[in-house]
C-alpha cells in the first residue's frame, strides 16, 4: 500500500491517517459494527489475518480494557497494540489453533473475524478458490474457538459459487448476511459475510480438533462434504446453493469510496506517509535486481 | 476434468468428451505410461487415481506435507518395469515438495523460493525439475539430489507456467508481464540465460504455453489474457540472428576478386536491398558500390559518381530495379541480374532550377516510375519512367513538397502526400510523353500537419471506390475514401510514441513500420501484434525495409548503426505453420462498453466494444453463425473506456473514459469497406484532477439536427452540451451537481417537448431533473435540485433502462450491487413526478448484478441481466411483477456490460467482461 496520488485523494485514507488507524480497512469493521452491533459485550476475540492491525485497533478500542483478550494472527509481523496479543502464524496451518487456544486458556471466543486476502492475481478462478480456502481455514478455526451463539465475520469475493459457501455457512450459524461497507469500493467484488449465532453441528465433539488436520476432513467429520467425483454426463444431484441477504452498511452521508472528491488543492499536496509501511513482498529480490539494472525491459 | 477421446483413424478425427466434476481444484493431470490410469492432483496435495476406461476412482493418496497448492506436476516413470510416479507440489507458502506416489515418501522439500509457487514442471526424463514463484525467479533442480542447479531472473511480474522444450535443453516461461521467454543453461554457470523474449499479447498476461507434440518441438503456442492464441517458431529468432549480416566500408576491402579499398572517412550513406540479396550502396565519397549477394563480393560501379546527398530507392515489391538521383541532376536506373548489375545514367538537371532533393518511386504493372523534386518553389515535380523518359511535369500546389506517392490504375490517378499533411491527386494515363498536368484536387491537413510518410491503396472488392491509407511521422494513420473531389475520412488511429515511416499489405493484413524510441518496429495492425522490434539505436537513420507480400514473418531490414549496416533477414515460419494467430483478440483487458448499432452492415449486426485497455473496437456479427469480424481497433483515449453508446440512428458513436475524456466519432458504413469511425470532436476538460472520470453519457437527437449530449462524472456532477455536427462544435447547455457520490447511469426522457434527465448512482437512488425545452437547451442554465429522488437499491445502481408505458409514464428497471432487480413506475401525471417501486426481486443473482438490458421488440417487457456470479438471466415484467424466464451460466468472468438486439429473425444478447460472449435468446 504505497501512497499514489490516488491514495492521497481517497478520503477514507486521509481520515484513517487523521484518526490514527493503521489502514483504511478500520472503517470497514466500524461500518459493519454500526449495522450489526458485533462488538458489544465481547471479551475474547480473534482477529485473523490482522496485519497491519487496524481491525485489532478497532477491537482494542471497543472492548473493555481490563477483562478483554484479543488475539491477532498474521503471516506478517505486526507492530504491538495495547491489549492485543499477536502471533505470527499461518491460519491454514494445523498448529495455529493450539497457539490461540493456549492464550485463551481453553476458554471459548465470542467473536472471530478475518479480513484475510491472498495476493490477488487477477485470474478470477484462482483468486476465488484461494480466498475460499482461506475462509474455510478461518471457519475451521472459528468453529473450534467460538462459543455457541458467537459471531464470525470474514472477507469474501462475491464471484461465482459464492452461493455454495453461503449454504455451508448456513449449516453452522443462525443468520448469515452478506454485508458491504460503504468504505469498500463498489467497483470491487469484496464484501463480508457476517455469521451470527454459532450453532455447533449435531454430533460435534470438540476432540476432533486434535484428530484431523485438513480442512476437508474436518468439515467431513462435521457432516459438511462434497462428493469426491461426479459424472456430469449422468444423473447427479445439484449442490445446494443459497443466497445470503445483502446489506449495505454505513450511512449514506459517509464518504463514497467510488467518488472523486475535489478536496482543497493545498491539502492534497501535503505529503502523507503511507498508513501502512509496505511489507516485504516475495519479489523484493527482483525489485532490487531491477533497480541495479540487472533485470531490464527489452 | 474432461477426458477427450479422439479417434485419429478417420481422415477427420472424431472426438467425444467425458466430463467429471471433482470436489477440489485440480492442479495437474497425467496418464500412467500404459494409459490404463489417470492421476489427478488436487490443490490439497492429494492424488486421485482413476481407471482411464471407466473413470472410476481406484485410490486416493495424500502427501504427508499437507498444504494448499498453486501448482503441481505428475511424472509417471517406469523403472525396471515398476511404476514410479514422481509428484511435484508447488505450495502456497512452503516451497516445492517432491514426493513419490507409490511409496508416499517425500524426496525433497525445495525451499529457496520466496512466495507461492506458481509453476512446476519435470523434464520428460525426470532428471530436472523447474519451478517458478511469486519471487519472479525460475529455478532448476536436480531431481535425484534436490540440488538447485540454476536460477533465472528477468520477468517483471508473476511467472505462471514453465515448459521444457528441445529435448529438455531449453525452458519456456510465460508471465503476467505479457511475455514468454526462452531460457537455456549450461554446466558452467548457475544462471539461466534468457535467449528470447516473445511479446505477442496485449494487456496484462500470458497465461499458458503449449508445445507442438509432433516431430518438431520448436513450435510453441501461447494463450493470453487477451484471448489470443499465437504460434511461435522458437527457432526463428536464432535463425534470424544467424542470418543477420553486418557490412561496413572496413569489410569491403577483404572481398575478392576485386578488392574495394576504403577511402579516408568513407562510410555507407544510402542503400537499397535488391534481388538475390544484392545491395546497392552510395558512399560518402561519391562512389556507388555493389554487393553481390550470391558471391558475397563487393565492387565499385565504374563511371558512376553519386554525391553525398544522393538518394537511392527501390520500387516497392519489385526488387530487380533501383533509382538513384544526385543533387546535380542525374538520374540513374540500376537493374540487377542474378549475378551482376547494370546502371544507366540520364541527365535530367535541365528540367529544374534547384538541386534535386527527393525521389519517390511507384510501379504500375511492371513499369517503374520515378518522381523527382527540388527545394526550389518555382520548380515543377517531374515524373520519369524507367527508361529515363520524362512522362509528366506536375504543377504542385503552393508549399506542397511530395513525400509519398501511389498510383491507382483503375482510375488513372496519381496521389501524392506532402510534407505538411496535404494530399493531391492528378489524372495521368501514360498515353503520351511529357504532359503538363495540374492537380485535380488538393486536400490540406487531411490528418494533421505532420509529413505523410506513405500512401497505400487498400485492396478492395468494390471497384467503384478508392480507399487510401495514409501514415504520418506523428504516429497517426488514417483511412480515407475518395470519390471525385470528395475526400471522406473513414478512420483515424494512432500508435502512441511511434513515428510511422511506411505501410504495406501482407497476406491481407495492414502492416505499419517505423521507429519507436530506439527501436525499429513492424506492427501487424489487423491482427494487433508486433512482427519485429529491432534495437536500431533511434530514428533519423538510414534504413530499408521490405516484407514478403504473402508472409509478414518473412522480411528484410537494413539499418545503419554506428558505421555498420545491419541486415536482418527473416525467412518466416511458413515451413512450420501457415498463420501465427490462431485465435484473434479484440481487447487486452476487461470490456467496459458494448452496444449494438441500430444500423446494419451487409445483413450483419454492428457491435462496438470498449475496454480498460483504452481501445474501442468495431465488429460485425453474422446473426446466423455468430461469426464475428473485426473492422478496426481504435486507440485514442488515454485511460480505460467507461462507456460506449451509438446515437439512435447509428450515425455517431460516443465514448467516455477516465481523465474526463469524451469523444464523438463519425460512423461511416461504406459498401464492402466495413464500418469505420473517425473522431470528430472531444469534450473540453473542466479541471486538472486526473482521476475525475466521465462515467457514462447519453445523447438525444433534436429536431434541428443537433444533439443533446449529457456527460456524468465521478465527482457527482453532470453536464449537458449541444453538439452541432455541421459546425463540429460543443456548446454548454446545463450543468448540475448531485450530492456526493459517483454517478453511474443517465437517461433523457422527453414528454410534451419537455426534456428530463434521470441519473442513478452509487447511493442506490434515482433522481430526475427537468432540463428545459429544445429552445431553452440552447442557452446555458445551471440546474438546481432534482424534482424527484427515490431509493431503488441499497447501494450502487449497476445497470438500468427506461420503457415508455403510456404518454405520461415510464417503467424504470434497474439491477444493483445488492443482488436485486427493481421495477419502478415513474409517473408524470398532473404536472408532478412520482416514482413508485412496483416489483422487487431481492436475490435475482447470488452476487452483484453488473448489467441489464431490455430485449427490444418483444411484446412483453423482457430483459436480461448479468451478474458477477456469471449467470445470464432472462426476465419478464408483467402486471404481476418480475419473473424469471431462463438462466444460463457463462464462462465470462468479471462481467460488466450487456446489450441486446432484436429484429424479425430473433434476439441476440452480447455480454462481456474478461472476454465476450454472444447468445441467442
Ligand atoms: C487486507 S490485510 C488485513 C488488514 C487488517 N484487517 C487491518 O485492518 O489492518 C490481509 C492480511 O491477510 C494476511 N494473510 C493472508 N493469508 C494469510 C494466512 N494464510 N495466514 C495468516 N495471514 C494471512 C496478509 O498477510 C495480510 O496482512
PDB file of N, CA, C and O in Angstrom, chain B residues 66-117:
ATOM      1  N   UNK B  66       0.876 -31.559   4.113  1.00  0.00           N
ATOM      2  CA  UNK B  66      -0.423 -31.045   3.676  1.00  0.00           C
ATOM      3  C   UNK B  66      -0.350 -29.547   3.514  1.00  0.00           C
ATOM      4  O   UNK B  66      -0.009 -28.838   4.441  1.00  0.00           O
ATOM      5  N   UNK B  67      -0.673 -29.115   2.320  1.00  0.00           N
ATOM      6  CA  UNK B  67      -0.594 -27.687   2.066  1.00  0.00           C
ATOM      7  C   UNK B  67      -1.500 -27.388   0.888  1.00  0.00           C
ATOM      8  O   UNK B  67      -1.858 -28.289   0.135  1.00  0.00           O
ATOM      9  N   UNK B  68      -1.843 -26.142   0.750  1.00  0.00           N
ATOM     10  CA  UNK B  68      -2.601 -25.753  -0.435  1.00  0.00           C
ATOM     11  C   UNK B  68      -1.612 -25.530  -1.566  1.00  0.00           C
ATOM     12  O   UNK B  68      -0.547 -24.937  -1.364  1.00  0.00           O
ATOM     13  N   UNK B  69      -1.952 -26.035  -2.736  1.00  0.00           N
ATOM     14  CA  UNK B  69      -1.056 -25.930  -3.872  1.00  0.00           C
ATOM     15  C   UNK B  69      -1.525 -24.858  -4.858  1.00  0.00           C
ATOM     16  O   UNK B  69      -2.715 -24.701  -5.080  1.00  0.00           O
ATOM     17  N   UNK B  70      -0.569 -24.150  -5.406  1.00  0.00           N
ATOM     18  CA  UNK B  70      -0.852 -23.251  -6.514  1.00  0.00           C
ATOM     19  C   UNK B  70      -0.516 -23.937  -7.832  1.00  0.00           C
ATOM     20  O   UNK B  70      -0.921 -23.498  -8.887  1.00  0.00           O
ATOM     21  N   UNK B  71       0.288 -24.991  -7.738  1.00  0.00           N
ATOM     22  CA  UNK B  71       0.700 -25.651  -8.971  1.00  0.00           C
ATOM     23  C   UNK B  71       1.133 -27.074  -8.656  1.00  0.00           C
ATOM     24  O   UNK B  71       1.392 -27.415  -7.499  1.00  0.00           O
ATOM     25  N   UNK B  72       1.212 -27.890  -9.683  1.00  0.00           N
ATOM     26  CA  UNK B  72       1.635 -29.259  -9.475  1.00  0.00           C
ATOM     27  C   UNK B  72       2.077 -29.898 -10.764  1.00  0.00           C
ATOM     28  O   UNK B  72       1.835 -29.375 -11.850  1.00  0.00           O
ATOM     29  N   UNK B  73       2.767 -31.019 -10.647  1.00  0.00           N
ATOM     30  CA  UNK B  73       3.193 -31.772 -11.823  1.00  0.00           C
ATOM     31  C   UNK B  73       3.281 -33.241 -11.449  1.00  0.00           C
ATOM     32  O   UNK B  73       3.641 -33.593 -10.326  1.00  0.00           O
ATOM     33  N   UNK B  74       2.922 -34.091 -12.397  1.00  0.00           N
ATOM     34  CA  UNK B  74       2.970 -35.543 -12.177  1.00  0.00           C
ATOM     35  C   UNK B  74       3.821 -36.125 -13.298  1.00  0.00           C
ATOM     36  O   UNK B  74       3.593 -35.803 -14.464  1.00  0.00           O
ATOM     37  N   UNK B  75       4.787 -36.947 -12.951  1.00  0.00           N
ATOM     38  CA  UNK B  75       5.590 -37.575 -13.993  1.00  0.00           C
ATOM     39  C   UNK B  75       5.603 -39.087 -13.782  1.00  0.00           C
ATOM     40  O   UNK B  75       6.337 -39.608 -12.942  1.00  0.00           O
ATOM     41  N   UNK B  76       4.785 -39.820 -14.543  1.00  0.00           N
ATOM     42  CA  UNK B  76       4.787 -41.282 -14.408  1.00  0.00           C
ATOM     43  C   UNK B  76       6.010 -41.841 -15.128  1.00  0.00           C
ATOM     44  O   UNK B  76       6.218 -41.588 -16.307  1.00  0.00           O
ATOM     45  N   UNK B  77       6.833 -42.570 -14.398  1.00  0.00           N
ATOM     46  CA  UNK B  77       8.009 -43.198 -14.988  1.00  0.00           C
ATOM     47  C   UNK B  77       7.859 -44.697 -14.783  1.00  0.00           C
ATOM     48  O   UNK B  77       7.025 -45.142 -13.994  1.00  0.00           O
ATOM     49  N   UNK B  78       8.676 -45.446 -15.488  1.00  0.00           N
ATOM     50  CA  UNK B  78       8.695 -46.860 -15.138  1.00  0.00           C
ATOM     51  C   UNK B  78      10.152 -47.248 -15.008  1.00  0.00           C
ATOM     52  O   UNK B  78      10.969 -46.998 -15.895  1.00  0.00           O
ATOM     53  N   UNK B  79      10.485 -47.748 -13.846  1.00  0.00           N
ATOM     54  CA  UNK B  79      11.879 -48.092 -13.561  1.00  0.00           C
ATOM     55  C   UNK B  79      11.931 -49.579 -13.288  1.00  0.00           C
ATOM     56  O   UNK B  79      11.264 -50.077 -12.367  1.00  0.00           O
ATOM     57  N   UNK B  80      12.674 -50.286 -14.140  1.00  0.00           N
ATOM     58  CA  UNK B  80      12.754 -51.750 -14.079  1.00  0.00           C
ATOM     59  C   UNK B  80      11.359 -52.366 -14.069  1.00  0.00           C
ATOM     60  O   UNK B  80      11.045 -53.223 -13.246  1.00  0.00           O
ATOM     61  N   UNK B  81      10.537 -51.880 -14.944  1.00  0.00           N
ATOM     62  CA  UNK B  81       9.195 -52.437 -15.059  1.00  0.00           C
ATOM     63  C   UNK B  81       8.266 -52.061 -13.918  1.00  0.00           C
ATOM     64  O   UNK B  81       7.115 -52.469 -13.889  1.00  0.00           O
ATOM     65  N   UNK B  82       8.768 -51.282 -12.978  1.00  0.00           N
ATOM     66  CA  UNK B  82       7.943 -50.862 -11.839  1.00  0.00           C
ATOM     67  C   UNK B  82       7.406 -49.464 -12.082  1.00  0.00           C
ATOM     68  O   UNK B  82       8.140 -48.605 -12.568  1.00  0.00           O
ATOM     69  N   UNK B  83       6.162 -49.247 -11.723  1.00  0.00           N
ATOM     70  CA  UNK B  83       5.627 -47.887 -11.795  1.00  0.00           C
ATOM     71  C   UNK B  83       6.296 -47.038 -10.738  1.00  0.00           C
ATOM     72  O   UNK B  83       6.361 -47.428  -9.571  1.00  0.00           O
ATOM     73  N   UNK B  84       6.773 -45.875 -11.166  1.00  0.00           N
ATOM     74  CA  UNK B  84       7.309 -44.949 -10.197  1.00  0.00           C
ATOM     75  C   UNK B  84       6.822 -43.567 -10.620  1.00  0.00           C
ATOM     76  O   UNK B  84       7.153 -43.110 -11.714  1.00  0.00           O
ATOM     77  N   UNK B  85       6.000 -42.967  -9.823  1.00  0.00           N
ATOM     78  CA  UNK B  85       5.363 -41.723 -10.224  1.00  0.00           C
ATOM     79  C   UNK B  85       5.856 -40.582  -9.359  1.00  0.00           C
ATOM     80  O   UNK B  85       5.648 -40.588  -8.144  1.00  0.00           O
ATOM     81  N   UNK B  86       6.523 -39.657 -10.008  1.00  0.00           N
ATOM     82  CA  UNK B  86       7.048 -38.504  -9.271  1.00  0.00           C
ATOM     83  C   UNK B  86       6.010 -37.393  -9.248  1.00  0.00           C
ATOM     84  O   UNK B  86       5.370 -37.116 -10.261  1.00  0.00           O
ATOM     85  N   UNK B  87       5.868 -36.793  -8.089  1.00  0.00           N
ATOM     86  CA  UNK B  87       4.909 -35.703  -7.941  1.00  0.00           C
ATOM     87  C   UNK B  87       5.668 -34.473  -7.466  1.00  0.00           C
ATOM     88  O   UNK B  87       6.478 -34.565  -6.551  1.00  0.00           O
ATOM     89  N   UNK B  88       5.387 -33.333  -8.099  1.00  0.00           N
ATOM     90  CA  UNK B  88       5.925 -32.075  -7.579  1.00  0.00           C
ATOM     91  C   UNK B  88       4.741 -31.228  -7.145  1.00  0.00           C
ATOM     92  O   UNK B  88       3.748 -31.119  -7.869  1.00  0.00           O
ATOM     93  N   UNK B  89       4.836 -30.668  -5.952  1.00  0.00           N
ATOM     94  CA  UNK B  89       3.747 -29.843  -5.432  1.00  0.00           C
ATOM     95  C   UNK B  89       4.273 -28.435  -5.191  1.00  0.00           C
ATOM     96  O   UNK B  89       5.194 -28.238  -4.410  1.00  0.00           O
ATOM     97  N   UNK B  90       3.677 -27.470  -5.892  1.00  0.00           N
ATOM     98  CA  UNK B  90       4.060 -26.066  -5.704  1.00  0.00           C
ATOM     99  C   UNK B  90       3.116 -25.471  -4.676  1.00  0.00           C
ATOM    100  O   UNK B  90       1.948 -25.240  -4.935  1.00  0.00           O
ATOM    101  N   UNK B  91       3.620 -25.237  -3.473  1.00  0.00           N
ATOM    102  CA  UNK B  91       2.723 -24.870  -2.372  1.00  0.00           C
ATOM    103  C   UNK B  91       2.546 -23.362  -2.246  1.00  0.00           C
ATOM    104  O   UNK B  91       3.282 -22.582  -2.850  1.00  0.00           O
ATOM    105  N   UNK B  92       1.557 -22.999  -1.444  1.00  0.00           N
ATOM    106  CA  UNK B  92       1.237 -21.592  -1.272  1.00  0.00           C
ATOM    107  C   UNK B  92       2.316 -20.876  -0.450  1.00  0.00           C
ATOM    108  O   UNK B  92       2.658 -19.740  -0.728  1.00  0.00           O
ATOM    109  N   UNK B  93       2.869 -21.562   0.526  1.00  0.00           N
ATOM    110  CA  UNK B  93       3.861 -20.905   1.384  1.00  0.00           C
ATOM    111  C   UNK B  93       5.123 -21.711   1.602  1.00  0.00           C
ATOM    112  O   UNK B  93       6.144 -21.174   2.016  1.00  0.00           O
ATOM    113  N   UNK B  94       5.056 -23.012   1.341  1.00  0.00           N
ATOM    114  CA  UNK B  94       6.147 -23.865   1.770  1.00  0.00           C
ATOM    115  C   UNK B  94       7.051 -24.375   0.677  1.00  0.00           C
ATOM    116  O   UNK B  94       7.563 -25.486   0.786  1.00  0.00           O
ATOM    117  N   UNK B  95       7.261 -23.619  -0.388  1.00  0.00           N
ATOM    118  CA  UNK B  95       8.187 -24.046  -1.427  1.00  0.00           C
ATOM    119  C   UNK B  95       7.634 -25.203  -2.249  1.00  0.00           C
ATOM    120  O   UNK B  95       6.420 -25.386  -2.366  1.00  0.00           O
ATOM    121  N   UNK B  96       8.568 -26.005  -2.788  1.00  0.00           N
ATOM    122  CA  UNK B  96       8.183 -27.121  -3.651  1.00  0.00           C
ATOM    123  C   UNK B  96       8.454 -28.428  -2.910  1.00  0.00           C
ATOM    124  O   UNK B  96       9.511 -28.594  -2.306  1.00  0.00           O
ATOM    125  N   UNK B  97       7.492 -29.347  -2.974  1.00  0.00           N
ATOM    126  CA  UNK B  97       7.694 -30.654  -2.369  1.00  0.00           C
ATOM    127  C   UNK B  97       7.739 -31.683  -3.498  1.00  0.00           C
ATOM    128  O   UNK B  97       6.844 -31.708  -4.345  1.00  0.00           O
ATOM    129  N   UNK B  98       8.799 -32.495  -3.529  1.00  0.00           N
ATOM    130  CA  UNK B  98       8.842 -33.592  -4.496  1.00  0.00           C
ATOM    131  C   UNK B  98       8.579 -34.874  -3.713  1.00  0.00           C
ATOM    132  O   UNK B  98       9.248 -35.148  -2.708  1.00  0.00           O
ATOM    133  N   UNK B  99       7.600 -35.634  -4.159  1.00  0.00           N
ATOM    134  CA  UNK B  99       7.322 -36.899  -3.482  1.00  0.00           C
ATOM    135  C   UNK B  99       6.993 -37.969  -4.490  1.00  0.00           C
ATOM    136  O   UNK B  99       6.857 -37.699  -5.685  1.00  0.00           O
ATOM    137  N   UNK B 100       6.920 -39.190  -3.982  1.00  0.00           N
ATOM    138  CA  UNK B 100       6.696 -40.314  -4.864  1.00  0.00           C
ATOM    139  C   UNK B 100       5.356 -40.928  -4.514  1.00  0.00           C
ATOM    140  O   UNK B 100       5.077 -41.218  -3.353  1.00  0.00           O
ATOM    141  N   UNK B 101       4.541 -41.105  -5.512  1.00  0.00           N
ATOM    142  CA  UNK B 101       3.178 -41.573  -5.276  1.00  0.00           C
ATOM    143  C   UNK B 101       3.161 -42.975  -4.654  1.00  0.00           C
ATOM    144  O   UNK B 101       2.461 -43.209  -3.675  1.00  0.00           O
ATOM    145  N   UNK B 102       3.929 -43.903  -5.225  1.00  0.00           N
ATOM    146  CA  UNK B 102       3.843 -45.301  -4.796  1.00  0.00           C
ATOM    147  C   UNK B 102       4.239 -45.482  -3.330  1.00  0.00           C
ATOM    148  O   UNK B 102       3.569 -46.184  -2.588  1.00  0.00           O
ATOM    149  N   UNK B 103       5.331 -44.829  -2.928  1.00  0.00           N
ATOM    150  CA  UNK B 103       5.788 -45.001  -1.548  1.00  0.00           C
ATOM    151  C   UNK B 103       5.273 -43.909  -0.625  1.00  0.00           C
ATOM    152  O   UNK B 103       5.419 -43.991   0.584  1.00  0.00           O
ATOM    153  N   UNK B 104       4.683 -42.880  -1.208  1.00  0.00           N
ATOM    154  CA  UNK B 104       4.236 -41.689  -0.484  1.00  0.00           C
ATOM    155  C   UNK B 104       5.377 -40.996   0.254  1.00  0.00           C
ATOM    156  O   UNK B 104       5.156 -40.193   1.168  1.00  0.00           O
ATOM    157  N   UNK B 105       6.607 -41.299  -0.146  1.00  0.00           N
ATOM    158  CA  UNK B 105       7.759 -40.704   0.530  1.00  0.00           C
ATOM    159  C   UNK B 105       8.045 -39.320  -0.016  1.00  0.00           C
ATOM    160  O   UNK B 105       7.943 -39.092  -1.224  1.00  0.00           O
ATOM    161  N   UNK B 106       8.368 -38.412   0.885  1.00  0.00           N
ATOM    162  CA  UNK B 106       8.786 -37.084   0.446  1.00  0.00           C
ATOM    163  C   UNK B 106      10.270 -37.157   0.102  1.00  0.00           C
ATOM    164  O   UNK B 106      11.100 -37.561   0.927  1.00  0.00           O
ATOM    165  N   UNK B 107      10.608 -36.850  -1.146  1.00  0.00           N
ATOM    166  CA  UNK B 107      12.007 -36.953  -1.573  1.00  0.00           C
ATOM    167  C   UNK B 107      12.775 -35.686  -1.229  1.00  0.00           C
ATOM    168  O   UNK B 107      13.887 -35.738  -0.756  1.00  0.00           O
ATOM    169  N   UNK B 108      12.159 -34.539  -1.537  1.00  0.00           N
ATOM    170  CA  UNK B 108      12.836 -33.273  -1.260  1.00  0.00           C
ATOM    171  C   UNK B 108      11.814 -32.193  -0.943  1.00  0.00           C
ATOM    172  O   UNK B 108      10.723 -32.200  -1.502  1.00  0.00           O
ATOM    173  N   UNK B 109      12.209 -31.270  -0.103  1.00  0.00           N
ATOM    174  CA  UNK B 109      11.449 -30.036   0.058  1.00  0.00           C
ATOM    175  C   UNK B 109      12.386 -28.917  -0.372  1.00  0.00           C
ATOM    176  O   UNK B 109      13.447 -28.727   0.231  1.00  0.00           O
ATOM    177  N   UNK B 110      12.014 -28.260  -1.444  1.00  0.00           N
ATOM    178  CA  UNK B 110      12.890 -27.245  -2.027  1.00  0.00           C
ATOM    179  C   UNK B 110      12.390 -25.894  -1.561  1.00  0.00           C
ATOM    180  O   UNK B 110      11.282 -25.495  -1.879  1.00  0.00           O
ATOM    181  N   UNK B 111      13.209 -25.214  -0.778  1.00  0.00           N
ATOM    182  CA  UNK B 111      12.636 -24.053  -0.099  1.00  0.00           C
ATOM    183  C   UNK B 111      13.325 -22.727  -0.406  1.00  0.00           C
ATOM    184  O   UNK B 111      13.100 -21.755   0.297  1.00  0.00           O
ATOM    185  N   UNK B 112      14.136 -22.646  -1.476  1.00  0.00           N
ATOM    186  CA  UNK B 112      14.813 -21.365  -1.664  1.00  0.00           C
ATOM    187  C   UNK B 112      13.972 -20.298  -2.372  1.00  0.00           C
ATOM    188  O   UNK B 112      14.359 -19.144  -2.426  1.00  0.00           O
ATOM    189  N   UNK B 113      12.825 -20.684  -2.913  1.00  0.00           N
ATOM    190  CA  UNK B 113      11.926 -19.660  -3.466  1.00  0.00           C
ATOM    191  C   UNK B 113      11.277 -18.878  -2.326  1.00  0.00           C
ATOM    192  O   UNK B 113      11.070 -19.415  -1.243  1.00  0.00           O
ATOM    193  N   UNK B 114      10.885 -17.649  -2.631  1.00  0.00           N
ATOM    194  CA  UNK B 114      10.014 -16.926  -1.701  1.00  0.00           C
ATOM    195  C   UNK B 114       8.634 -16.830  -2.334  1.00  0.00           C
ATOM    196  O   UNK B 114       8.510 -16.721  -3.552  1.00  0.00           O
ATOM    197  N   UNK B 115       7.604 -16.840  -1.513  1.00  0.00           N
ATOM    198  CA  UNK B 115       6.247 -16.673  -2.014  1.00  0.00           C
ATOM    199  C   UNK B 115       5.683 -17.941  -2.624  1.00  0.00           C
ATOM    200  O   UNK B 115       6.335 -18.991  -2.660  1.00  0.00           O
ATOM    201  N   UNK B 116       4.443 -17.849  -3.103  1.00  0.00           N
ATOM    202  CA  UNK B 116       3.740 -19.014  -3.645  1.00  0.00           C
ATOM    203  C   UNK B 116       4.402 -19.510  -4.925  1.00  0.00           C
ATOM    204  O   UNK B 116       4.900 -18.733  -5.725  1.00  0.00           O
ATOM    205  N   UNK B 117       4.361 -20.833  -5.094  1.00  0.00           N
ATOM    206  CA  UNK B 117       4.960 -21.453  -6.286  1.00  0.00           C
ATOM    207  C   UNK B 117       3.872 -21.534  -7.365  1.00  0.00           C
ATOM    208  O   UNK B 117       2.902 -22.267  -7.222  1.00  0.00           O
TER     209      UNK B 117
END
